[in-house]
PDB file of C-alpha atoms in Angstrom:
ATOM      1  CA  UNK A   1     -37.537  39.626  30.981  1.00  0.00           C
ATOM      2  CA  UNK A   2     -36.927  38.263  34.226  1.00  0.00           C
ATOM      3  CA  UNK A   3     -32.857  39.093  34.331  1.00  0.00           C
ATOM      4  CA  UNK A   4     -33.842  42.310  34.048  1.00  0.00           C
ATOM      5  CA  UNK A   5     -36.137  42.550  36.533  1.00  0.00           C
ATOM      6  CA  UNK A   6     -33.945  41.490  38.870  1.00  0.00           C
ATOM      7  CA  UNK A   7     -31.416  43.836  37.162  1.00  0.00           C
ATOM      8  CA  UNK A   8     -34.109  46.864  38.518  1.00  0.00           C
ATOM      9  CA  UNK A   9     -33.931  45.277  41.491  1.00  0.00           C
ATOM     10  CA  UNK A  10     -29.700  46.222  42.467  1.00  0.00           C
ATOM     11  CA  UNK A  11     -28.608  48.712  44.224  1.00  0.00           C
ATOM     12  CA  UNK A  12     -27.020  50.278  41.178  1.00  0.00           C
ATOM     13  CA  UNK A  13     -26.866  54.249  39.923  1.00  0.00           C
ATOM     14  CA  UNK A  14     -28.412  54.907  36.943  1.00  0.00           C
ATOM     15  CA  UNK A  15     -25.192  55.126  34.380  1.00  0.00           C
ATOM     16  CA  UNK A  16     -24.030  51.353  35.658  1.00  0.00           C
ATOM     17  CA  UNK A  17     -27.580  49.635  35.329  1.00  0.00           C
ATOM     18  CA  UNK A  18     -27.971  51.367  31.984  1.00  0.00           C
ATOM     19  CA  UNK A  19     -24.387  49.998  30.802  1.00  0.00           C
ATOM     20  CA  UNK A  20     -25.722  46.712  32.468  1.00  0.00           C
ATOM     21  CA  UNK A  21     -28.659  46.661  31.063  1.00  0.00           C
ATOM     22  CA  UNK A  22     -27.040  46.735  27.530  1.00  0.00           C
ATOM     23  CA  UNK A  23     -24.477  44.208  27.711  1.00  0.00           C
ATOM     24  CA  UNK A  24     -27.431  41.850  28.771  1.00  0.00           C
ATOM     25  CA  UNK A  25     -29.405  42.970  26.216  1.00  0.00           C
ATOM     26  CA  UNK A  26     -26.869  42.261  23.612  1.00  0.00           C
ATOM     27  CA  UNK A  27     -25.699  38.818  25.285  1.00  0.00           C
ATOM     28  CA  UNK A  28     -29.335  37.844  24.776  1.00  0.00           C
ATOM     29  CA  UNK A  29     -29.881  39.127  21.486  1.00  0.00           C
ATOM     30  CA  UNK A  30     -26.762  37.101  20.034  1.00  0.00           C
ATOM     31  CA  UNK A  31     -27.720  33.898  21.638  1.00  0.00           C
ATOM     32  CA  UNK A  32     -31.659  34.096  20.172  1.00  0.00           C
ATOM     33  CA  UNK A  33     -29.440  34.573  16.847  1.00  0.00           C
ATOM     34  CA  UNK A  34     -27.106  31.354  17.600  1.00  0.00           C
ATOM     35  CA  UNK A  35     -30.133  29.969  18.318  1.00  0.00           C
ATOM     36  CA  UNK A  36     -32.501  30.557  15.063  1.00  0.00           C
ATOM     37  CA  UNK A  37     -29.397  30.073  13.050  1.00  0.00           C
ATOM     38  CA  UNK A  38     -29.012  26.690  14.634  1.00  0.00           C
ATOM     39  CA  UNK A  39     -32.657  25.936  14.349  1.00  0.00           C
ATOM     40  CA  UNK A  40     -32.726  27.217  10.809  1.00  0.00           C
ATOM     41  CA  UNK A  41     -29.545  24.808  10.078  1.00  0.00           C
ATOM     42  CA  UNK A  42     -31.048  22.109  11.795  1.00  0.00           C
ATOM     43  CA  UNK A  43     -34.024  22.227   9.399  1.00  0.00           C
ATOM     44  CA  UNK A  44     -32.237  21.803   6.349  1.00  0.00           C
ATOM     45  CA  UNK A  45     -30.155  18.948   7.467  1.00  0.00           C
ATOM     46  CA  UNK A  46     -33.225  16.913   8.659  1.00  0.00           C
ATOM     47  CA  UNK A  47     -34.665  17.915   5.063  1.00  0.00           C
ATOM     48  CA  UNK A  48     -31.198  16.710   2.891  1.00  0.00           C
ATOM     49  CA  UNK A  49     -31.007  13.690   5.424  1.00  0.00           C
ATOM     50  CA  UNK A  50     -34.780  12.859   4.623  1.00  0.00           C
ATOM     51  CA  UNK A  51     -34.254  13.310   0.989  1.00  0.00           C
ATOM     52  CA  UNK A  52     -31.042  10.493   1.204  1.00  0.00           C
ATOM     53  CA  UNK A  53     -32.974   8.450   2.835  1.00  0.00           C
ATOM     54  CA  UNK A  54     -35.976   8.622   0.080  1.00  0.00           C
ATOM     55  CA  UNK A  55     -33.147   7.933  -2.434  1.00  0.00           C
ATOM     56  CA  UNK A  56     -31.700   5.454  -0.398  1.00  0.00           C
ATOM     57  CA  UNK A  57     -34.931   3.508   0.947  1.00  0.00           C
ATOM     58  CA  UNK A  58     -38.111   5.197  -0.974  1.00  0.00           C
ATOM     59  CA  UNK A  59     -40.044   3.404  -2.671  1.00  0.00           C
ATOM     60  CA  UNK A  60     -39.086   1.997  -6.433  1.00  0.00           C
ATOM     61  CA  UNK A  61     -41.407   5.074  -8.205  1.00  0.00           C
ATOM     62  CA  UNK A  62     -39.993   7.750  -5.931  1.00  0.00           C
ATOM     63  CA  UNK A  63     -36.560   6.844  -5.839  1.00  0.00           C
ATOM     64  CA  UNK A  64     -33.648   6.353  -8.291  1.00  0.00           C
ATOM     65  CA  UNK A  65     -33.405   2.801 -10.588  1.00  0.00           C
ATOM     66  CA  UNK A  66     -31.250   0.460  -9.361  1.00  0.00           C
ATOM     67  CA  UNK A  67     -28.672   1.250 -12.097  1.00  0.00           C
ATOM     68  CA  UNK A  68     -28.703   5.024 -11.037  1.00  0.00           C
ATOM     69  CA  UNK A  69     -28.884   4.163  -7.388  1.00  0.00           C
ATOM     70  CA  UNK A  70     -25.633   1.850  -7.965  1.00  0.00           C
ATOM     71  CA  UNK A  71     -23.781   5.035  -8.962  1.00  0.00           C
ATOM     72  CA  UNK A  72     -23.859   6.523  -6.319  1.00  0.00           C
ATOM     73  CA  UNK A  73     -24.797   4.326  -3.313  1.00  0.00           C
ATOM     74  CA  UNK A  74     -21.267   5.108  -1.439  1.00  0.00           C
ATOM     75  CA  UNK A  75     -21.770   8.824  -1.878  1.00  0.00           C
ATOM     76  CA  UNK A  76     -25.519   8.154  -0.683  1.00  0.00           C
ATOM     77  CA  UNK A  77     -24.258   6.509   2.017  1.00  0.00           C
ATOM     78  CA  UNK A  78     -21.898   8.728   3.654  1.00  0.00           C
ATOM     79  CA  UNK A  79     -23.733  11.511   3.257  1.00  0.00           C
ATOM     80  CA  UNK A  80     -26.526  10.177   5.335  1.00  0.00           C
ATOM     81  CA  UNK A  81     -23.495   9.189   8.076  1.00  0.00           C
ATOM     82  CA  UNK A  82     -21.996  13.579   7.802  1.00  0.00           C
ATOM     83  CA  UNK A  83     -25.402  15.096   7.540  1.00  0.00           C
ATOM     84  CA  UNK A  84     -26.508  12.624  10.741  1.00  0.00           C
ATOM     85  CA  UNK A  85     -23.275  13.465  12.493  1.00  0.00           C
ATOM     86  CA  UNK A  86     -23.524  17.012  12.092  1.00  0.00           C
ATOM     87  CA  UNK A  87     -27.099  17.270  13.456  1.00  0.00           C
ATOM     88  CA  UNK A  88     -26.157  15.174  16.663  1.00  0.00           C
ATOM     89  CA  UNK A  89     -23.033  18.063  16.762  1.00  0.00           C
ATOM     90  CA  UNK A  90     -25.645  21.080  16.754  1.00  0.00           C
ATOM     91  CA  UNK A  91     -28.397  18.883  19.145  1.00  0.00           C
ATOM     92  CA  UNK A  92     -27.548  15.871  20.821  1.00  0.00           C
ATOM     93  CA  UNK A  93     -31.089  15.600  21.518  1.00  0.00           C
ATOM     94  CA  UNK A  94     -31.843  15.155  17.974  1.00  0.00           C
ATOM     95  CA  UNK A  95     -33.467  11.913  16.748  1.00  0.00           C
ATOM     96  CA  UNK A  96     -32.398  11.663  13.164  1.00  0.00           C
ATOM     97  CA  UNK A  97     -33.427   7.955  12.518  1.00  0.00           C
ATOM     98  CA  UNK A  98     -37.024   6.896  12.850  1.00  0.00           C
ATOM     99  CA  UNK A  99     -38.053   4.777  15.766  1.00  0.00           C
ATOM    100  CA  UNK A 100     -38.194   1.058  15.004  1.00  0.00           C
ATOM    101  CA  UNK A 101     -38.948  -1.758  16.677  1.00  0.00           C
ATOM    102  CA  UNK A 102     -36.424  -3.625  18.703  1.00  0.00           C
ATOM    103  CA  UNK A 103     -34.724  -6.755  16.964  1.00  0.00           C
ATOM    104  CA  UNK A 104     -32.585  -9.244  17.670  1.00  0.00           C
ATOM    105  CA  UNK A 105     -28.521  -8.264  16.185  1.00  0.00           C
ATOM    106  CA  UNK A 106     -26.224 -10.764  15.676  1.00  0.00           C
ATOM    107  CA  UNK A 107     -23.409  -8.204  16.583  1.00  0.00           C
ATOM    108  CA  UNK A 108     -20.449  -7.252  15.116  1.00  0.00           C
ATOM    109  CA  UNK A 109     -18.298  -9.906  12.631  1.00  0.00           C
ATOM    110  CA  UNK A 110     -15.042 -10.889  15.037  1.00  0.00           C
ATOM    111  CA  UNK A 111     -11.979  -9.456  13.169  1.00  0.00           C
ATOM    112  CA  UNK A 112     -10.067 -12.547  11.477  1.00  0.00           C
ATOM    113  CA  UNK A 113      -7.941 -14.556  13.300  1.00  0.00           C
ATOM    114  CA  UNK A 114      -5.063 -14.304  10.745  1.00  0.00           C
ATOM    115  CA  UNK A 115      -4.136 -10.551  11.462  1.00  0.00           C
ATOM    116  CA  UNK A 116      -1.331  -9.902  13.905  1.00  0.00           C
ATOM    117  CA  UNK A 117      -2.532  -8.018  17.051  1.00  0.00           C
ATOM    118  CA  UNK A 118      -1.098  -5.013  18.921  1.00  0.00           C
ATOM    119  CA  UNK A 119      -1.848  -5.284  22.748  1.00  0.00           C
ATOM    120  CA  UNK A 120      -2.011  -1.767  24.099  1.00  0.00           C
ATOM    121  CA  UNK A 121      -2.088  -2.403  27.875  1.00  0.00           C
ATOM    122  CA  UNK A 122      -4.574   0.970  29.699  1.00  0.00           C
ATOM    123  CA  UNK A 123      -3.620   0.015  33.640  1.00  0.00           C
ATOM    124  CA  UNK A 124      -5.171   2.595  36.158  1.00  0.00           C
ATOM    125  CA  UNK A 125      -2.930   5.604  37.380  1.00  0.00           C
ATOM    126  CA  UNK A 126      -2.463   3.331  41.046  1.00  0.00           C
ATOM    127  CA  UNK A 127      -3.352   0.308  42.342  1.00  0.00           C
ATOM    128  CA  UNK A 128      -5.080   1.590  45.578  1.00  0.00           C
ATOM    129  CA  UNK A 129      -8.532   1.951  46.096  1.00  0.00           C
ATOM    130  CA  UNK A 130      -9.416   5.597  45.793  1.00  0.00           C
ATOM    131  CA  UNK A 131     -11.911   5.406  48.599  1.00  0.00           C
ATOM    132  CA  UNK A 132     -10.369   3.216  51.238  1.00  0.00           C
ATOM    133  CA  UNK A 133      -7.142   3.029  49.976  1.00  0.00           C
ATOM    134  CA  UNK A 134      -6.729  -1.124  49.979  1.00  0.00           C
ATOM    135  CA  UNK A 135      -4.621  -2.617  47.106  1.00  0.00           C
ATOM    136  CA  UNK A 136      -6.700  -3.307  44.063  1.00  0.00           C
ATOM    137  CA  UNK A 137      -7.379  -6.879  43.113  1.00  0.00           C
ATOM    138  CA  UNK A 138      -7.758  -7.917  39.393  1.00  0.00           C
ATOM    139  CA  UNK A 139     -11.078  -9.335  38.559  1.00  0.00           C
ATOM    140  CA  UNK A 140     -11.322  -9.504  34.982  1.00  0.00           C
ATOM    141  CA  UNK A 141     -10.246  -7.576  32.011  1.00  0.00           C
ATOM    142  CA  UNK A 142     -12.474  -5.586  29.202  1.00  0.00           C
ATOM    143  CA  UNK A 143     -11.353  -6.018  25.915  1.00  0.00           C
ATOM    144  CA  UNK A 144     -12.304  -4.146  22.648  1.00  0.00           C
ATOM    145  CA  UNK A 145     -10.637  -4.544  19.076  1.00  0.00           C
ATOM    146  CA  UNK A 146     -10.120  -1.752  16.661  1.00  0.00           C
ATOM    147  CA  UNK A 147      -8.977  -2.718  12.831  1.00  0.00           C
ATOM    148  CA  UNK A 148      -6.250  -1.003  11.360  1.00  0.00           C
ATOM    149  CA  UNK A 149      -4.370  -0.473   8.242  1.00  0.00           C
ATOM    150  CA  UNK A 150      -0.868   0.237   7.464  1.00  0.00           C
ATOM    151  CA  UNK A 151      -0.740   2.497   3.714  1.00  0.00           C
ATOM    152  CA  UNK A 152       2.268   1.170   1.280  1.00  0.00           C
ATOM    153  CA  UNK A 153       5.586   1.767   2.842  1.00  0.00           C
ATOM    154  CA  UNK A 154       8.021   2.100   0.026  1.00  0.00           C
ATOM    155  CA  UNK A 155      11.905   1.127   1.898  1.00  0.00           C
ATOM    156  CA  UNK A 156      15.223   0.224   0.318  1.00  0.00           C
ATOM    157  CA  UNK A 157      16.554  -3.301   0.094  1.00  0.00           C
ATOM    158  CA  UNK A 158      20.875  -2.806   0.295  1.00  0.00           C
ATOM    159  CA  UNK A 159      22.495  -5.267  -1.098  1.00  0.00           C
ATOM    160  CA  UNK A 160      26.181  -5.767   0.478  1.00  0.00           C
ATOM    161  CA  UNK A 161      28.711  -8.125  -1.510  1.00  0.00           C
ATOM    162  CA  UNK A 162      31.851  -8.025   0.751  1.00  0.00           C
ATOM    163  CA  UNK A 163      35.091  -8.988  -1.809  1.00  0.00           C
ATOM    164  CA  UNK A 164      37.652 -10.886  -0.389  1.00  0.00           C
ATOM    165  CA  UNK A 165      41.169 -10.652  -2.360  1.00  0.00           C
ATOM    166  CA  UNK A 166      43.866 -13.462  -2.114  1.00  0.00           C
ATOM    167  CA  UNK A 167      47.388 -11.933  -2.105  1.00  0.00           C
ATOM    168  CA  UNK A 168      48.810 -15.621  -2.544  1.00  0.00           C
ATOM    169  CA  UNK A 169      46.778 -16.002  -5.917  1.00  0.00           C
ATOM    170  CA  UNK A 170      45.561 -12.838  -6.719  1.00  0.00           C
ATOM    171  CA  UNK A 171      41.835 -13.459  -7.088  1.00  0.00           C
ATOM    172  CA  UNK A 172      39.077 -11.743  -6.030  1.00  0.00           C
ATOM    173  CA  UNK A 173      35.808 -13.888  -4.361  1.00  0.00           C
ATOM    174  CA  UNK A 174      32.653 -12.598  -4.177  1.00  0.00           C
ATOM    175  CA  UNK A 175      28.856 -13.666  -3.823  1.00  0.00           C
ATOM    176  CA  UNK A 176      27.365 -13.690  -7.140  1.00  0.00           C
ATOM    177  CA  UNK A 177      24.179 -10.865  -7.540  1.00  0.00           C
ATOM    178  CA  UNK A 178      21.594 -12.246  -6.460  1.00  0.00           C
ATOM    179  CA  UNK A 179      18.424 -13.486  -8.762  1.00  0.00           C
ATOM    180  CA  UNK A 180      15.807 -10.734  -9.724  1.00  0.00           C
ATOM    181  CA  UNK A 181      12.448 -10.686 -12.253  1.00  0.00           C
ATOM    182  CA  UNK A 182      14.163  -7.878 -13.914  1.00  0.00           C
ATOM    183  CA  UNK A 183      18.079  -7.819 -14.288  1.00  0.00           C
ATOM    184  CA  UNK A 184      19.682  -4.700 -13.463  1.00  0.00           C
ATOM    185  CA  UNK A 185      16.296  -3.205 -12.726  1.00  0.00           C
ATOM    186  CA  UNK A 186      16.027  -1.757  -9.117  1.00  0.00           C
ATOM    187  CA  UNK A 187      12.324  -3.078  -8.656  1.00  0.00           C
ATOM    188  CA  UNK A 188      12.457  -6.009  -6.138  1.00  0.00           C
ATOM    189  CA  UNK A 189       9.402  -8.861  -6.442  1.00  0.00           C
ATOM    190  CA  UNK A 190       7.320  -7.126  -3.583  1.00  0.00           C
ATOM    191  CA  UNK A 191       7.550  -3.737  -5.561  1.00  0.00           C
ATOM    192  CA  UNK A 192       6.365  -5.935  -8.647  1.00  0.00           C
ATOM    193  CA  UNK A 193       3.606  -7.881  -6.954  1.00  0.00           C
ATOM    194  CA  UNK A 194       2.133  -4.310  -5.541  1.00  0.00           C
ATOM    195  CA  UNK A 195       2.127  -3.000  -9.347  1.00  0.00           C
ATOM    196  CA  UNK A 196       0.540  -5.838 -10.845  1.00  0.00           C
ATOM    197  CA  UNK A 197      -2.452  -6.513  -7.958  1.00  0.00           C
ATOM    198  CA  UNK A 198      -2.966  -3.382  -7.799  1.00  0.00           C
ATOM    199  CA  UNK A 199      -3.475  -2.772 -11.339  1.00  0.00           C
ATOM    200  CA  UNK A 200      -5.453  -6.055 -12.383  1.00  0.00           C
ATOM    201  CA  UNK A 201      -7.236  -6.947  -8.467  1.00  0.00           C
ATOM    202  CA  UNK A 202      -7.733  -3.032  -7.929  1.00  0.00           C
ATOM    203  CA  UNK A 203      -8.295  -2.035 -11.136  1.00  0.00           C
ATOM    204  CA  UNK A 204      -6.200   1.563 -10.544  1.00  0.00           C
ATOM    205  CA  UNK A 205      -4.140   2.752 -13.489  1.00  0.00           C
ATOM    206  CA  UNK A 206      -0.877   3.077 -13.744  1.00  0.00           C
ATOM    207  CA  UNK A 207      -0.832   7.067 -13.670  1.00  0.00           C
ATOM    208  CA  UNK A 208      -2.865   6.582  -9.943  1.00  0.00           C
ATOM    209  CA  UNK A 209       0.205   4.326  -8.692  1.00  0.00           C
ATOM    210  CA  UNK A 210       2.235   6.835  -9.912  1.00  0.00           C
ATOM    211  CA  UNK A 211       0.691   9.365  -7.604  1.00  0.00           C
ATOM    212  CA  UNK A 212       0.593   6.974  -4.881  1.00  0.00           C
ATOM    213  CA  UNK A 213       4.605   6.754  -5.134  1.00  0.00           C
ATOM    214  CA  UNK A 214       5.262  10.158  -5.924  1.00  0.00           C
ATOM    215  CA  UNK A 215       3.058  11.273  -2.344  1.00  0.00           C
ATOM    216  CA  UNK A 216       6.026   9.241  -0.827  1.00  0.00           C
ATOM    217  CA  UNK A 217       8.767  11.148  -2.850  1.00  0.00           C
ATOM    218  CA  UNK A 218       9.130   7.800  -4.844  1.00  0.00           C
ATOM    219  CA  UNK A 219       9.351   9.160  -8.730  1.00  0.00           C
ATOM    220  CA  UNK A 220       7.960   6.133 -10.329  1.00  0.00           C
ATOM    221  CA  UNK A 221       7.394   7.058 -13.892  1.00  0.00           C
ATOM    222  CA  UNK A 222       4.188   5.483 -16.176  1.00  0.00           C
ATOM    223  CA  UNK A 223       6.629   4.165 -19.016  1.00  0.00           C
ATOM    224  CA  UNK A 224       8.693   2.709 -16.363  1.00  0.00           C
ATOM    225  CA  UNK A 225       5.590   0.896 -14.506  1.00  0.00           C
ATOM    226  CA  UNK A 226       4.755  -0.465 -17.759  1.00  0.00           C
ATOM    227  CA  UNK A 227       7.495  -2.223 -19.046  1.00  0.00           C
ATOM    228  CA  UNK A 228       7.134  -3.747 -14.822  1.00  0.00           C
ATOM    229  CA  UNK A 229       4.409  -5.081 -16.507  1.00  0.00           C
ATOM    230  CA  UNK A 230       4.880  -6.175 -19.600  1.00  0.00           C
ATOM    231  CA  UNK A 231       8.343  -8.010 -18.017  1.00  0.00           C
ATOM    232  CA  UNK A 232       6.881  -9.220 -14.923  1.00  0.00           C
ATOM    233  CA  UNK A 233       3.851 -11.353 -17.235  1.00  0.00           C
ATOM    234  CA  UNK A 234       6.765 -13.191 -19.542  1.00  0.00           C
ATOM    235  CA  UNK A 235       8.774 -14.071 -15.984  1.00  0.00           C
ATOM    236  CA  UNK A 236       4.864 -15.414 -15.026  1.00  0.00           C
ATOM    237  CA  UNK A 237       4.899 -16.957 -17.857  1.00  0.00           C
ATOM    238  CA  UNK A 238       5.489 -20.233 -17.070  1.00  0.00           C
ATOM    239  CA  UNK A 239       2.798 -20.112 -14.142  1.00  0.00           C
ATOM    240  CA  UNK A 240       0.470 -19.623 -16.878  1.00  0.00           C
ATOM    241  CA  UNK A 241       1.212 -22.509 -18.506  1.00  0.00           C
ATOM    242  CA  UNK A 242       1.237 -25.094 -15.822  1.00  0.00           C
ATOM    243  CA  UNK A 243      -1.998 -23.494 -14.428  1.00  0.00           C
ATOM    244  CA  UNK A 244      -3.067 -24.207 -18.509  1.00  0.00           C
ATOM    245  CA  UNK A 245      -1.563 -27.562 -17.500  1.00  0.00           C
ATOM    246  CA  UNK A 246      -3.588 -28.312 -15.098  1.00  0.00           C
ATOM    247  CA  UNK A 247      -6.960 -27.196 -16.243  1.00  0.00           C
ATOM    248  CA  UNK A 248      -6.222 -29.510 -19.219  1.00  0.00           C
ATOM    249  CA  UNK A 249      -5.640 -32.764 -16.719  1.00  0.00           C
ATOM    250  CA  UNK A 250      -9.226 -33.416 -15.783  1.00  0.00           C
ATOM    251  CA  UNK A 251     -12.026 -35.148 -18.129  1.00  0.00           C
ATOM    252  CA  UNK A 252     -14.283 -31.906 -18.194  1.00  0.00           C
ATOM    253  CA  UNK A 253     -13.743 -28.393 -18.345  1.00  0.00           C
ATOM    254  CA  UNK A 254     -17.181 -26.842 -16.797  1.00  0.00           C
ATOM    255  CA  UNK A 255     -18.215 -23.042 -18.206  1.00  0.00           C
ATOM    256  CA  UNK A 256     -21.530 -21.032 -18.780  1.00  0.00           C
ATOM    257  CA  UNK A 257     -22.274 -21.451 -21.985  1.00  0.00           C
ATOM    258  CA  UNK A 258     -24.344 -18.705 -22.357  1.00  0.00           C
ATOM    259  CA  UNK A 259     -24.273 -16.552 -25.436  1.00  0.00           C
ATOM    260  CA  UNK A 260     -22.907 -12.997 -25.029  1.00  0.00           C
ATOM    261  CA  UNK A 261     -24.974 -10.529 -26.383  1.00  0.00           C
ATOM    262  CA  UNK A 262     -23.068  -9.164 -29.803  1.00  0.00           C
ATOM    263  CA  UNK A 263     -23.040  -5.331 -31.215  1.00  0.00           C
ATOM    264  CA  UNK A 264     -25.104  -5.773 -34.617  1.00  0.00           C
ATOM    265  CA  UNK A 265     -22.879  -5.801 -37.641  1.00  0.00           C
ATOM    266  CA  UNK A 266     -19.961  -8.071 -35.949  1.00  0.00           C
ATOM    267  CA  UNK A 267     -19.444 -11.458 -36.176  1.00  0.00           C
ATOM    268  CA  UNK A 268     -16.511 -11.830 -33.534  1.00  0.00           C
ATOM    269  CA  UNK A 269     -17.955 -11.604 -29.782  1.00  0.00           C
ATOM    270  CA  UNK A 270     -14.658 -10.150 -28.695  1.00  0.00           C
ATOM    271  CA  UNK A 271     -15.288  -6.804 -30.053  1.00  0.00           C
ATOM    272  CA  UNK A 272     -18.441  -5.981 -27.388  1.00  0.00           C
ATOM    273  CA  UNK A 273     -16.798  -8.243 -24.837  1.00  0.00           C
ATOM    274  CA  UNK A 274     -14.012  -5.636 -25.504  1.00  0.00           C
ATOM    275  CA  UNK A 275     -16.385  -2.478 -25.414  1.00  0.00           C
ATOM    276  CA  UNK A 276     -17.911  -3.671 -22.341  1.00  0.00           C
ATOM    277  CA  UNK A 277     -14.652  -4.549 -20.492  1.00  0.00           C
ATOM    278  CA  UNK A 278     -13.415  -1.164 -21.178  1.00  0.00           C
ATOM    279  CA  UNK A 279     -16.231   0.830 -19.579  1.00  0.00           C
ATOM    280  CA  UNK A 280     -15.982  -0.789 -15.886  1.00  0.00           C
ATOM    281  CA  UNK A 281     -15.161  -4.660 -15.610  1.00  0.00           C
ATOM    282  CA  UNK A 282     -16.237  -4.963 -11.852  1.00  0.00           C
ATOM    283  CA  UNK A 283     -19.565  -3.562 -12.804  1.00  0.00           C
ATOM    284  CA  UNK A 284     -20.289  -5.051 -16.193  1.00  0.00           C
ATOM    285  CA  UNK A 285     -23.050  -7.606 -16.198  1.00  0.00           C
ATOM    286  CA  UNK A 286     -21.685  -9.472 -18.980  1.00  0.00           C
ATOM    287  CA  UNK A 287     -18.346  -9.994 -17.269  1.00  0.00           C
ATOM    288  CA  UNK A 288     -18.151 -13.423 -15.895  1.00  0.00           C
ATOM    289  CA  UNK A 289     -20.455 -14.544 -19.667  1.00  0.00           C
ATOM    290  CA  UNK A 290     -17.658 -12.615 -21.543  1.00  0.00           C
ATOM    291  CA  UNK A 291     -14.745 -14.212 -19.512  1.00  0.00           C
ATOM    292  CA  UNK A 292     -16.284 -17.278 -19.944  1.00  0.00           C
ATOM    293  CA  UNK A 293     -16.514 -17.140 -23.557  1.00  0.00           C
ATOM    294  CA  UNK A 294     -12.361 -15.860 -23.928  1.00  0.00           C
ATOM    295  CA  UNK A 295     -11.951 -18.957 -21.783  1.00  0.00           C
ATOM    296  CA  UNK A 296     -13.825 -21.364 -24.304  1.00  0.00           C
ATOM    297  CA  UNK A 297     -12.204 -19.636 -27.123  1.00  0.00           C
ATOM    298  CA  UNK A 298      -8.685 -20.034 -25.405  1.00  0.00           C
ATOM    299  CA  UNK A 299      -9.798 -23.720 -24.959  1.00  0.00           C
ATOM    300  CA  UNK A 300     -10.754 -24.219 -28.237  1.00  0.00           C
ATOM    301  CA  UNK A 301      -6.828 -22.739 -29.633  1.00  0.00           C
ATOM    302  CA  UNK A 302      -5.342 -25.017 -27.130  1.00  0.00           C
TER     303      UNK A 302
END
């Protein structure tokens, strides 16, 4: 090799260039080892990332159904994003996605108006020109928006009722306790609200709420988070019914009126509406025919 040719060149006794000559030697050997280990690694990513993508995008006879494919798109999906990151980790120079034609982008959605913003302010170290050392003038400003999320914060609510005693007439005065969902319970109406979205808008079960607390030192029992719910829906209650109310006021009631399809040997449609609601609700495609129907029924008993 040409280092150690050069190597032959020195002015160096025999013992040194030997040594010399080893620790090269070595140095050289481990990096062509890096090297076809890296090469070796970066062949079986591009093969699992080509494989994602022919689940992904292949064609309908290569790929999975669309049922299948539903299954798993989000795992599909990010592990196109990790294996693609990791190759561009081992060789920036890697081109993992397949030259296309330029197009036209709309860009990025704006983030919504409605969410409060946090200004961090990123002013230079001085305001004198490095070069010439004038005073910097402000021309403009670049701005860039990042979206963030704040997880559930459980905190304490203290209720203070001073008493106030009356030597004159021996009384006592006090506030009265104030109003809550549940009396005597300690969960306030945001604690409520968060059970009950989460469990009927985010579909997560009780137990997974009581994880969610417990990561926060928050010992929120299941048979406690269920009579939440089973007290919270009387105190709503009388939302239902004006909502009911409501619905009732106008001349027409529109629905689908399409037929659900029915297990054989029943005569009820709730019993596969029930099946079917109890194997994934968001994913069911009977849902919005089966709510539908309880809503006719419900109309029909009113």
């Amino acid at each position: 090799m040409k280092s150690l040719a050069q190597l032959d060149q020195l002015n160096l006794d025999a013992d040194t260039k030997q040594q010399v000559t080893g620790i090269v030697q070595a140095l050289l050997d481990q990096a062509q080892q890096e090297i076809r280990t890296q090469a070796f690694k970066i062949e079986a990513l591009t093969l699992e990332l080509a494989h994602l993508r022919r689940i992904r995008f292949g064609k309908k006879n290569e790929s999975l159904s669309t049922v299948q494919l539903s299954l798993f798109e989000e795992s599909v999906l990010a592990d196109i994003a990790a294996v693609d990151t990791e190759i561009k980790q081992i060789d920036p120079a890697a081109k993992t996605t397949p030259a296309k034609p330029p197009r036209s982008r709309a860009g990025r959605q704006p983030l919504p108006d409605h969410l409060p913003r946090i200004e961090h302010r990123h002013e230079p170290e001085s305001c004198q020109c490095g070069q010439c050392g004038n005073t910097l003038v402000k021309i403009g400003e670049d701005i860039t928006e990042q979206l963030d999320v704040e997880p559930a914060r459980f905190f304490v609510h203290r209720h203070i009722r001073p008493q106030y005693a009356c030597k004159t007439c021996e009384t006592i005065t006090a506030e009265p306790v104030p109003p809550a969902i549940i009396d005597g319970g300690m969960a306030s109406p945001g604690l409520l609200a968060w059970v009950i979205s989460n469990k009927y808008l985010n579909h997560l079960p009780l137990y997974r709420l009581e994880q969610i607390a417990a990561r926060e030192q928050v010992i929120l029992s299941r048979s406690t988070l269920a009579e939440w719910v089973g007290r919270t829906g009387v105190a709503l209650q009388p939302l239902a019914d004006q909502l009911k109310w409501h619905l009732l006021q106008g001349n027409t009631l529109h629905a689908d009126e399409s037929v659900p399809r029915r297990r054989k040997g029943t005569s009820s449609p709730s019993s596969y509406a029930a099946q079917e609601m109890r194997v994934d609700p968001s994913e069911s495609p009977y849902r919005r025919r089966l709510q539908t129907t309880y809503c006719c029924c419900a109309q029909e008993a009113w």
